[in-house]
Tab-separated table of C-alpha atoms (C1' of nucleotides) in Angstrom:
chain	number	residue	atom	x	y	z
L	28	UNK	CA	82.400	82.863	76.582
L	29	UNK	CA	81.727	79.397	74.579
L	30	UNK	CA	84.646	80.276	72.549
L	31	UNK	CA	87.071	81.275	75.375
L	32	UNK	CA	85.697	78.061	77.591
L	33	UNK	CA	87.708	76.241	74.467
L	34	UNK	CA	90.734	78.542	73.535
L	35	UNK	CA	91.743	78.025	78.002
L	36	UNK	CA	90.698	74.236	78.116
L	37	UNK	CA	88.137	75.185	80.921
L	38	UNK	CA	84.577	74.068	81.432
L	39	UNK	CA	82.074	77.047	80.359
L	40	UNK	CA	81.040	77.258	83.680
L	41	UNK	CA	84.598	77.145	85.524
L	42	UNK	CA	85.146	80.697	83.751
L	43	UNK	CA	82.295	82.147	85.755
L	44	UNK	CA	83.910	80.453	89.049
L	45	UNK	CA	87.226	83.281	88.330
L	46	UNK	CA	85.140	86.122	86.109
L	47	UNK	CA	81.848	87.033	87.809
L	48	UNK	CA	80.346	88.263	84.117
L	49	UNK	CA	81.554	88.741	80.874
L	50	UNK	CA	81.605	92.205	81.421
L	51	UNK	CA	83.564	92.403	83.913
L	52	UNK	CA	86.673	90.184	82.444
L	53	UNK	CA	86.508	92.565	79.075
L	54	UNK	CA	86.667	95.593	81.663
L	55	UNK	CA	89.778	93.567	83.379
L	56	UNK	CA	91.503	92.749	79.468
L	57	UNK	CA	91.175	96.471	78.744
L	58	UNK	CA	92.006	97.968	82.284
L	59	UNK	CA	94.846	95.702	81.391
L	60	UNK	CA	95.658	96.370	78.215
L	61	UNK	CA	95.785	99.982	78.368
L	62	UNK	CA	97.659	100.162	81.937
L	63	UNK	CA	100.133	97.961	80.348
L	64	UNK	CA	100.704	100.861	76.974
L	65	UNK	CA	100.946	103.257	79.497
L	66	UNK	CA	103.120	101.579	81.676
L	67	UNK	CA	105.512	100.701	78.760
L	68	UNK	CA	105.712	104.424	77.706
L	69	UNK	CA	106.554	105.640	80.039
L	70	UNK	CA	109.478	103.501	80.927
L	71	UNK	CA	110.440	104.121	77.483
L	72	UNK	CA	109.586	107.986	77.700
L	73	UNK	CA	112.312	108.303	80.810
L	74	UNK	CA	115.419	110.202	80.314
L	75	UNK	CA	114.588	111.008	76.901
L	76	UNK	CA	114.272	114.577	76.636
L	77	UNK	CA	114.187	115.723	73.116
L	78	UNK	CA	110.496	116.339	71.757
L	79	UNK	CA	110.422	114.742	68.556
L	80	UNK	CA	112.530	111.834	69.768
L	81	UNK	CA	109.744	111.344	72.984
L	82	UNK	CA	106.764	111.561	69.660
L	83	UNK	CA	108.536	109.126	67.664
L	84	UNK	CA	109.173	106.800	70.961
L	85	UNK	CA	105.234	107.532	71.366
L	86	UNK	CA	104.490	105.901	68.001
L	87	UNK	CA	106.738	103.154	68.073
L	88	UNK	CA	105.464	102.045	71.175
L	89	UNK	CA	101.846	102.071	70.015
L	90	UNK	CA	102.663	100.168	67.201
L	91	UNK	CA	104.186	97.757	68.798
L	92	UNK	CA	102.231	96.592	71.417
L	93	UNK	CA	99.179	96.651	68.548
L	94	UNK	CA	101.260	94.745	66.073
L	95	UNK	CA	102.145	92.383	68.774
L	96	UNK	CA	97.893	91.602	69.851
L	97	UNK	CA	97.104	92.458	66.488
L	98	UNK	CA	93.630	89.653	67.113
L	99	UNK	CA	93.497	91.427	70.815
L	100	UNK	CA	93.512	94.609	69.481
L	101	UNK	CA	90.587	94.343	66.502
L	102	UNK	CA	88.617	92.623	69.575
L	103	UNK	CA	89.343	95.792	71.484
L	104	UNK	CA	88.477	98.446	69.267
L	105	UNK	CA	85.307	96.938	68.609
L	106	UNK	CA	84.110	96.240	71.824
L	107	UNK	CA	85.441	99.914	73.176
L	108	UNK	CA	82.154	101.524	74.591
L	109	UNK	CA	80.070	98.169	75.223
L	110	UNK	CA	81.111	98.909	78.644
L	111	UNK	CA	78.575	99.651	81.361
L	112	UNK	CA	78.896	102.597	83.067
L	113	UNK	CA	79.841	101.275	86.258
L	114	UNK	CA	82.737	99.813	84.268
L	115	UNK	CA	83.215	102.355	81.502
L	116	UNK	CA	85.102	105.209	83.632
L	117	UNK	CA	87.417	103.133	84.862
L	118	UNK	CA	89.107	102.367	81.448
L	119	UNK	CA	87.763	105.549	80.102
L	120	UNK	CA	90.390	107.390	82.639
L	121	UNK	CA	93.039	105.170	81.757
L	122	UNK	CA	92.646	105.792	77.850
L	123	UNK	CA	92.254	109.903	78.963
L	124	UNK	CA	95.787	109.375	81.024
L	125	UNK	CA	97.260	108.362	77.684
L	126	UNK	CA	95.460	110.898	75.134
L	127	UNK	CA	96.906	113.499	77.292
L	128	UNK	CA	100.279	112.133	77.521
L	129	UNK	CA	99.856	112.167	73.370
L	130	UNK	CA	98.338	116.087	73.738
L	131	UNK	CA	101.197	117.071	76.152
L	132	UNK	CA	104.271	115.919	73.620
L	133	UNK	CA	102.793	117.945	70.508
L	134	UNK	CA	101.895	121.051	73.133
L	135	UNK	CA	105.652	121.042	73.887
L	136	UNK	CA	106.454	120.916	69.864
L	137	UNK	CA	103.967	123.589	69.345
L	138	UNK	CA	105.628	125.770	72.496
L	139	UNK	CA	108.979	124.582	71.442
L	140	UNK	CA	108.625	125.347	67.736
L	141	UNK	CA	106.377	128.120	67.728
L	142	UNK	CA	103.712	125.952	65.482
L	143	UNK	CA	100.128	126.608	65.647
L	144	UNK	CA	97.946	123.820	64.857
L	145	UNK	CA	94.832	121.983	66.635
L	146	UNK	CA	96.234	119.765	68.829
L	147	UNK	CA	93.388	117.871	69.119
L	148	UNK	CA	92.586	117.182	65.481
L	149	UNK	CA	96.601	116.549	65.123
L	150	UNK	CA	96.338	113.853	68.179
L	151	UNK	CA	93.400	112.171	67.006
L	152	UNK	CA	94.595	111.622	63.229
L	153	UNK	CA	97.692	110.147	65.090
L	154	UNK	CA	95.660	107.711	66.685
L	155	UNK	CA	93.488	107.177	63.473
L	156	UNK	CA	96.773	106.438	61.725
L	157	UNK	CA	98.077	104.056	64.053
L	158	UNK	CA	94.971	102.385	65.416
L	159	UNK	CA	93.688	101.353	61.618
L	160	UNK	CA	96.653	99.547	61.027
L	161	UNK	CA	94.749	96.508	62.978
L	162	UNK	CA	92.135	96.246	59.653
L	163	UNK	CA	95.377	96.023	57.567
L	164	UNK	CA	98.584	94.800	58.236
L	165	UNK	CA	99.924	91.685	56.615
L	166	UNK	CA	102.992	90.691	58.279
L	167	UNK	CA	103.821	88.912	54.930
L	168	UNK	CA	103.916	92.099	52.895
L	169	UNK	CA	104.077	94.892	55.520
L	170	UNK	CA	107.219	95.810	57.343
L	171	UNK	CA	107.483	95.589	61.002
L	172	UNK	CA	106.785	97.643	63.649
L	173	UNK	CA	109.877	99.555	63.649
L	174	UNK	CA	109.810	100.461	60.421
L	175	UNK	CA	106.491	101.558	59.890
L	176	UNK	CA	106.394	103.817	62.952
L	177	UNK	CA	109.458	105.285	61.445
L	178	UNK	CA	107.517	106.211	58.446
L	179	UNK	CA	104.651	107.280	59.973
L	180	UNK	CA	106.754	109.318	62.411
L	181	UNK	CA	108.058	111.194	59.354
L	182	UNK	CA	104.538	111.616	58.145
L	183	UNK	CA	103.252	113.087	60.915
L	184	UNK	CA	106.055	115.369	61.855
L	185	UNK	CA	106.318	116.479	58.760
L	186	UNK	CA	103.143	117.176	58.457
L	187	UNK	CA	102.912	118.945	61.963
L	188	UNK	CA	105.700	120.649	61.279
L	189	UNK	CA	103.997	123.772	59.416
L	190	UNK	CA	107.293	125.176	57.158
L	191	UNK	CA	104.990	124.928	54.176
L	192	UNK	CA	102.792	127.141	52.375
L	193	UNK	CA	99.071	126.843	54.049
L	194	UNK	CA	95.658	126.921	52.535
L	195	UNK	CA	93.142	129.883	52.305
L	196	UNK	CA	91.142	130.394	56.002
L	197	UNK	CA	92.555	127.330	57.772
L	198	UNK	CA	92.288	127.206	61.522
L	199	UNK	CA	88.530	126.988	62.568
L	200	UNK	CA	87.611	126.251	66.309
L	201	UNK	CA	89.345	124.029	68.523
L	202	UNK	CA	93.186	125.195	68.469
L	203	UNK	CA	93.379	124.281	72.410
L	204	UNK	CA	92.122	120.713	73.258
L	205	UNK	CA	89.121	118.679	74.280
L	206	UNK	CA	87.609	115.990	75.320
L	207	UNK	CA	88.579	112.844	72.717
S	10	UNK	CA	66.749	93.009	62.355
S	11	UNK	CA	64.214	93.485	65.381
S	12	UNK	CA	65.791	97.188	65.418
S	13	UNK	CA	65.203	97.947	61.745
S	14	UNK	CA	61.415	96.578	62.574
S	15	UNK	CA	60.949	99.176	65.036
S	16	UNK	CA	62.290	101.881	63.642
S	17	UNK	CA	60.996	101.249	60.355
S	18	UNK	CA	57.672	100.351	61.715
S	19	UNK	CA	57.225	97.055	59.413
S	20	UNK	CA	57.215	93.921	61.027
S	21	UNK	CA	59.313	91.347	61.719
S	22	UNK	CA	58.504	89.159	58.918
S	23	UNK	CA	57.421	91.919	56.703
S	24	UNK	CA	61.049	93.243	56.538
S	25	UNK	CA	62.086	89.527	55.279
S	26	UNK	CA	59.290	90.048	52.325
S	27	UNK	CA	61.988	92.248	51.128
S	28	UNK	CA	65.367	91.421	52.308
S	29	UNK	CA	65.855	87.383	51.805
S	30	UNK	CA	68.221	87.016	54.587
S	31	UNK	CA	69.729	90.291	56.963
S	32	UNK	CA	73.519	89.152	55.270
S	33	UNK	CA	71.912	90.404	52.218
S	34	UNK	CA	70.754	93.599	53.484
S	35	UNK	CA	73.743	94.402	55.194
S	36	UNK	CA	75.833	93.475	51.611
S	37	UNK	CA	73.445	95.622	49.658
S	38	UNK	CA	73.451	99.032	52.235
S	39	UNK	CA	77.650	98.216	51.997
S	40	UNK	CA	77.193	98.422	47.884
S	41	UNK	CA	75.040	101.236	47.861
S	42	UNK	CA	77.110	102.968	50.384
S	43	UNK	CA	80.654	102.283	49.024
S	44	UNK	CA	79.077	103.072	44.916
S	45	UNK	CA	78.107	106.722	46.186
S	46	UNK	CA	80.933	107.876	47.683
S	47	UNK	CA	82.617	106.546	44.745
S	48	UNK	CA	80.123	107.772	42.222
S	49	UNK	CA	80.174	111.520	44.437
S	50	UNK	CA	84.012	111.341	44.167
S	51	UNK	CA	84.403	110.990	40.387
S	52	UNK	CA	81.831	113.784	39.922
S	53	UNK	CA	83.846	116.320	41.885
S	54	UNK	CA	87.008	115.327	40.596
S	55	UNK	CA	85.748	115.625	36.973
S	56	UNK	CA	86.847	118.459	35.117
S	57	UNK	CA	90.401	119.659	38.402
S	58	UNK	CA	93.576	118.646	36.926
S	59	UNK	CA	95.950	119.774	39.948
S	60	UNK	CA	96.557	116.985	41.714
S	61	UNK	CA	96.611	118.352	45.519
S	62	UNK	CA	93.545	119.926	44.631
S	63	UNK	CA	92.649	116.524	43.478
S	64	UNK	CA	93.854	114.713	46.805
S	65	UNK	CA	92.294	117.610	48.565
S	66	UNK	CA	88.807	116.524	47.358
S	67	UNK	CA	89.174	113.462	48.297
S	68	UNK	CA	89.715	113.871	51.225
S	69	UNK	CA	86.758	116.851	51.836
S	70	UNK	CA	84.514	113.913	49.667
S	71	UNK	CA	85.758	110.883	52.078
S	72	UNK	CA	84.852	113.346	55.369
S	73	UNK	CA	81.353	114.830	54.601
S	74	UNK	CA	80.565	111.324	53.953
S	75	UNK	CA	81.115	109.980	56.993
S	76	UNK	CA	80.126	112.693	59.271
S	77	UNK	CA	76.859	112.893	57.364
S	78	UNK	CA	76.236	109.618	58.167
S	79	UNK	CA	77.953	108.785	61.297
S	80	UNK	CA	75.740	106.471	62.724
S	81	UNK	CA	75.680	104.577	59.365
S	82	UNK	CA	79.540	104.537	59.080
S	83	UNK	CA	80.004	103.101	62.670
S	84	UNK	CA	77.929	100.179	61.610
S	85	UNK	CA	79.564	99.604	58.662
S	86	UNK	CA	83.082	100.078	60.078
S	87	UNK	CA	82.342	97.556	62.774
S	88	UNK	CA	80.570	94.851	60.458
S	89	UNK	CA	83.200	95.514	57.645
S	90	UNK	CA	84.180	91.757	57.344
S	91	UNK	CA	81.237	89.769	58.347
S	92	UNK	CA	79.859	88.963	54.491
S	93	UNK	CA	80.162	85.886	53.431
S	94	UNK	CA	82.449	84.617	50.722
S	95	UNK	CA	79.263	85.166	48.457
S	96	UNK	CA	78.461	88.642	49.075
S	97	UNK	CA	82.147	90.186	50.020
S	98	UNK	CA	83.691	89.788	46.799
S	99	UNK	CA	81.376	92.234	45.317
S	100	UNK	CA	82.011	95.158	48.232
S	101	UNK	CA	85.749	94.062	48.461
S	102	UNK	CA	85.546	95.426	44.367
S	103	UNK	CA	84.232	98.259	44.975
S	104	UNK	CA	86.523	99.556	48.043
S	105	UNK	CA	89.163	98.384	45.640
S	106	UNK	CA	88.487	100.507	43.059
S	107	UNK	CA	87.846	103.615	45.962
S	108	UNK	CA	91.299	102.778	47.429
S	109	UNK	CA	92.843	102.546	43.782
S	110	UNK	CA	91.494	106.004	43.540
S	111	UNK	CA	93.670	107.184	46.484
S	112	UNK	CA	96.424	105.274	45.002
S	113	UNK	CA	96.391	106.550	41.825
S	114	UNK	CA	96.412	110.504	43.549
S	115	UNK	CA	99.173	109.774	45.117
S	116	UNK	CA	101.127	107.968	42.573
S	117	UNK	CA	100.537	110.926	40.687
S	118	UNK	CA	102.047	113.237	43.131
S	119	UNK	CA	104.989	110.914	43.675
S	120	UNK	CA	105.537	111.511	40.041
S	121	UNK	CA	105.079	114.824	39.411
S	122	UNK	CA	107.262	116.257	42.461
S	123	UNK	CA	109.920	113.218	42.308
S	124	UNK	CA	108.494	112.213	46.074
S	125	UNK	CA	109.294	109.134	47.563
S	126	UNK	CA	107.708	107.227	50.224
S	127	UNK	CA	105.406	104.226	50.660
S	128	UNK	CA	102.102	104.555	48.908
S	129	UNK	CA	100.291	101.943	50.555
S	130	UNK	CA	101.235	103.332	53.837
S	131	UNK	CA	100.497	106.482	52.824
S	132	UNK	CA	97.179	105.467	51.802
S	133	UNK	CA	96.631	103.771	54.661
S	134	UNK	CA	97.529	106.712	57.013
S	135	UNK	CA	95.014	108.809	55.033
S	136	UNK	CA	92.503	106.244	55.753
S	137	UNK	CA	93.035	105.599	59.152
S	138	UNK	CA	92.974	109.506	59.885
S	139	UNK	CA	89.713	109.322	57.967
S	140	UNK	CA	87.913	106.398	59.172
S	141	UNK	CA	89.234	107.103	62.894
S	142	UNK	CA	86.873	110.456	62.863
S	143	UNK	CA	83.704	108.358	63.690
S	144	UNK	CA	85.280	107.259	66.780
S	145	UNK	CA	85.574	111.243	67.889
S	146	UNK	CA	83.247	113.608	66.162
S	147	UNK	CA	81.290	115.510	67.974
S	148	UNK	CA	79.113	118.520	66.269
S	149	UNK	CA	78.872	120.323	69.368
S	150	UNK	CA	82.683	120.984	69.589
S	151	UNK	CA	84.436	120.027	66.411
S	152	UNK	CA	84.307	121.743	63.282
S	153	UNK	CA	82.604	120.717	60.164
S	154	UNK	CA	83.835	118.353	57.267
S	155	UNK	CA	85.092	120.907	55.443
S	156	UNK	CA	87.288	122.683	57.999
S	157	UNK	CA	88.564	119.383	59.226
S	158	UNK	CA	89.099	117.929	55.953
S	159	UNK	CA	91.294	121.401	54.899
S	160	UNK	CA	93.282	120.436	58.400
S	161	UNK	CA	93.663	117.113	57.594
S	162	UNK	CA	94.565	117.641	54.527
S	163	UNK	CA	97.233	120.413	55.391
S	164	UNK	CA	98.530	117.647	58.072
S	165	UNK	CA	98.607	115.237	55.156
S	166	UNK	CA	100.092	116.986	51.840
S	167	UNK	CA	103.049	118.529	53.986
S	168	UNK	CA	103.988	115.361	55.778
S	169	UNK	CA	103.859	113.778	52.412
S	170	UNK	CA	105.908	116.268	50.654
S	171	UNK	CA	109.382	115.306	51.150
S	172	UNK	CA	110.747	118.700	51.991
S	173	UNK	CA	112.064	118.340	55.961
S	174	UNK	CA	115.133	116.380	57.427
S	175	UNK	CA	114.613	112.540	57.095
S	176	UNK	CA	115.893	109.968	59.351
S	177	UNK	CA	118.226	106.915	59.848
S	178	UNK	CA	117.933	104.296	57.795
S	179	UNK	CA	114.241	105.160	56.453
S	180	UNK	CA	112.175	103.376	53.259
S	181	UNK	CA	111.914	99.584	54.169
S	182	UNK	CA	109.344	96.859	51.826
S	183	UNK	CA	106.423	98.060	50.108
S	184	UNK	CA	106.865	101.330	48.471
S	185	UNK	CA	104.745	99.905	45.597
S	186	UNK	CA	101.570	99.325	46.279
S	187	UNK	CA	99.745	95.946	47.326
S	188	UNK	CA	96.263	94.832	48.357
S	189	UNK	CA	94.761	97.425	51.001
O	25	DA	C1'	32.001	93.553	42.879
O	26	DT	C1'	35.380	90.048	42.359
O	27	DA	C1'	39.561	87.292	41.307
O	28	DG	C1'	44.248	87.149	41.771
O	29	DA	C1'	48.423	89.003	43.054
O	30	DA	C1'	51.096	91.686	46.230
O	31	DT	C1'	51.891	92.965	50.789
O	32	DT	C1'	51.751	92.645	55.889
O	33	DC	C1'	51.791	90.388	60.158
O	34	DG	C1'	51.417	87.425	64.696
O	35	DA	C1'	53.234	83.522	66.212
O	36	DA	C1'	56.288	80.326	66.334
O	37	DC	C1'	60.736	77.474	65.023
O	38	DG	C1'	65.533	76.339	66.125
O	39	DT	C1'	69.933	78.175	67.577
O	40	DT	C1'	73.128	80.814	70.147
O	41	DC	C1'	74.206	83.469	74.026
O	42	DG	C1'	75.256	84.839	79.021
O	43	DT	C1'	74.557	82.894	83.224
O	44	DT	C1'	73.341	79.705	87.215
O	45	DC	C1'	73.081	75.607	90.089
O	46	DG	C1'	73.952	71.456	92.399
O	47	DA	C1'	76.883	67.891	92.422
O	48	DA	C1'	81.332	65.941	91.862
O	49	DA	C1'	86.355	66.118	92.306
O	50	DG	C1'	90.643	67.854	94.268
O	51	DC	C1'	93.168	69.552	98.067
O	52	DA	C1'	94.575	70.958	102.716
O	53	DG	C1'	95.246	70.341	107.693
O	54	DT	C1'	94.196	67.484	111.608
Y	18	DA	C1'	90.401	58.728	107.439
Y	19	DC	C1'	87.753	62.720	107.951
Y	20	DT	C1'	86.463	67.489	107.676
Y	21	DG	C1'	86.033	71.776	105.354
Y	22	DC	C1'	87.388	74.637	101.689
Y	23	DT	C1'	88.509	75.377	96.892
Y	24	DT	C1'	88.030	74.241	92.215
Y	25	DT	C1'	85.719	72.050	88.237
Y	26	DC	C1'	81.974	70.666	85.510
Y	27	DG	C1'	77.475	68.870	83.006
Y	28	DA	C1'	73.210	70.352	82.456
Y	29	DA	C1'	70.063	73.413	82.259
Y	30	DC	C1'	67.502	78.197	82.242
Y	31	DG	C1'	65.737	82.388	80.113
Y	32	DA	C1'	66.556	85.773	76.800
Y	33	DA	C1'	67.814	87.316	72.247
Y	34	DC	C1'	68.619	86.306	67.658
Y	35	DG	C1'	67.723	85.177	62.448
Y	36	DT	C1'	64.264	83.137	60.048
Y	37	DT	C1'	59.790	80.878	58.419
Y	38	DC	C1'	54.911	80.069	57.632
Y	39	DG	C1'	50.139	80.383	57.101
Y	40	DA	C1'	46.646	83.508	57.511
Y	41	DA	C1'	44.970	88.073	57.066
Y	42	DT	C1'	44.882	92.381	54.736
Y	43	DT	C1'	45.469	95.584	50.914
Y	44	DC	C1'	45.953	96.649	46.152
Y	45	DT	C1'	45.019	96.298	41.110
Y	46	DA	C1'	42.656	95.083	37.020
Y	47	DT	C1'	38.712	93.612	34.975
DNA sequence: ATAGAATTCGAACGTTCGTTCGAAAGCAGT
DNA sequence: ACTGCTTTCGAACGAACGTTCGAATTCTAT
């Protein structure tokens, strides 16, 4: 709060005059924060119909907006579950709005493609992919956004996409999806 | 460090009859950490030449790891850059020399099946899908390390292996590798 | 049994943190 | 100019933190 009081130029105590705890303005940045992802992609999602096109637009989107708060976003994803409980739904069915947004575009390339993979492991080593990039992207070295949710895209279809050969007993429990 | 006290059941100061300072017990359960998974990793690759068998075990290594010692790994993942000058140079060596390891597998696939795409992002995909898993894991309705880590790494070695339809205008900076 | 070293601990230190309070300052409408 | 409401702030409070210190206890070797 000392920190912030600096960064906005107001008193320590002013702060506490617009957030009532420091709780609750971290629930309001991430209420925020997410509302605003989802927001975006869906605008971006509209009138695009193809599957793989609507999974890439998924990616670049969530690349984006953590490239762009890159600081925001580290702060985020280590302050995720300090939230009370009283708080803690709130964003928690935000985040769940989005995961199954994520869960509904591979069900369709599963249904559409006649794949059969765990869509939740698949969903959640998307968003280990994409959510690490905050410990290490150098915008001096790295490419931008664009580009590396293009190659990512082509990871992860690719490796969705099951036209390879597979491994002995693969497939354990889990095919249809849970909780994240 | 009043946490450790209690569960340890050692005092307060007793703990600091030990540990000069809690930076330097956080640096040294970092070393000792990072140096066995390293030390586990070379022993199971000793001795398998085929290189997705190589990348496999990695990857099965990396996972039992950290779902053996979840708890652990969500510390360490959250205090990952809190050492001081001092003390990080030492870890930073060490997860070198682990992420070199990655490197090198994949370098070596690149080679051998005339591949190309990004190593550093594709290492840092891997790890993100890796890391990520201590965010989701739970025993009671996900599979074990080993089933995940054949999942992972069937999402992984096929969406690495260059065998699909590519896109516009893919491949930007980077495809050799840089500082993780 | 005793000396000396190694180990353990209660109590406190200084600092940082989230938060509160009363007073001051700014602003509106009359 | 005066009233009443909103906004701002310095100063402080209590709690939690990392750390220290001197005394007490335990261990080991003679």
């Amino acid at each position: 709060m000392r920190d912030l009081s600096r960064a906005s130029g107001m008193s320590l105590a002013g702060l506490y005059y617009y957030f009532e705890s420091k709780e609750r303005l971290l629930y309001l940045i991430q209420k925020h924060t997410f509302a605003t992802i989802v927001r975006q992609l869906k605008a971006r999602l509209g009138g695009v119909t193809d599957t793989e096109e609507r999974i890439r637009i998924f990616i670049l989107n969530h690349l984006e907006y953590f490239l762009s708060n890159q600081a925001a976003m580290k702060v985020l994803s280590h302050e995720a579950e300090v939230l009370k409980n009283g708080f803690a739904a709130d964003v928690a069915a935000i985040k769940r709005e989005y995961y199954k947004i994520c869960v509904g575009l591979l069900d369709d390339l599963k249904r559409e493609r006649g794949l059969q993979f765990s869509t939740r492991l698949a969903v959640l080593s998307l968003f280990g992919m994409m959510n690490w990039i905050y410990t290490w992207h150098n915008p001096r070295i790295d490419a931008d956004a664009a580009s590396i949710a293009g190659e990512m895209g082509d990871f992860f279809l690719r490796g969705v996409m099951a036209n390879g050969k597979s491994r002995k007993g693969a497939n354990g429990k889990g095919t249809t999806s849970v909780v994240p």
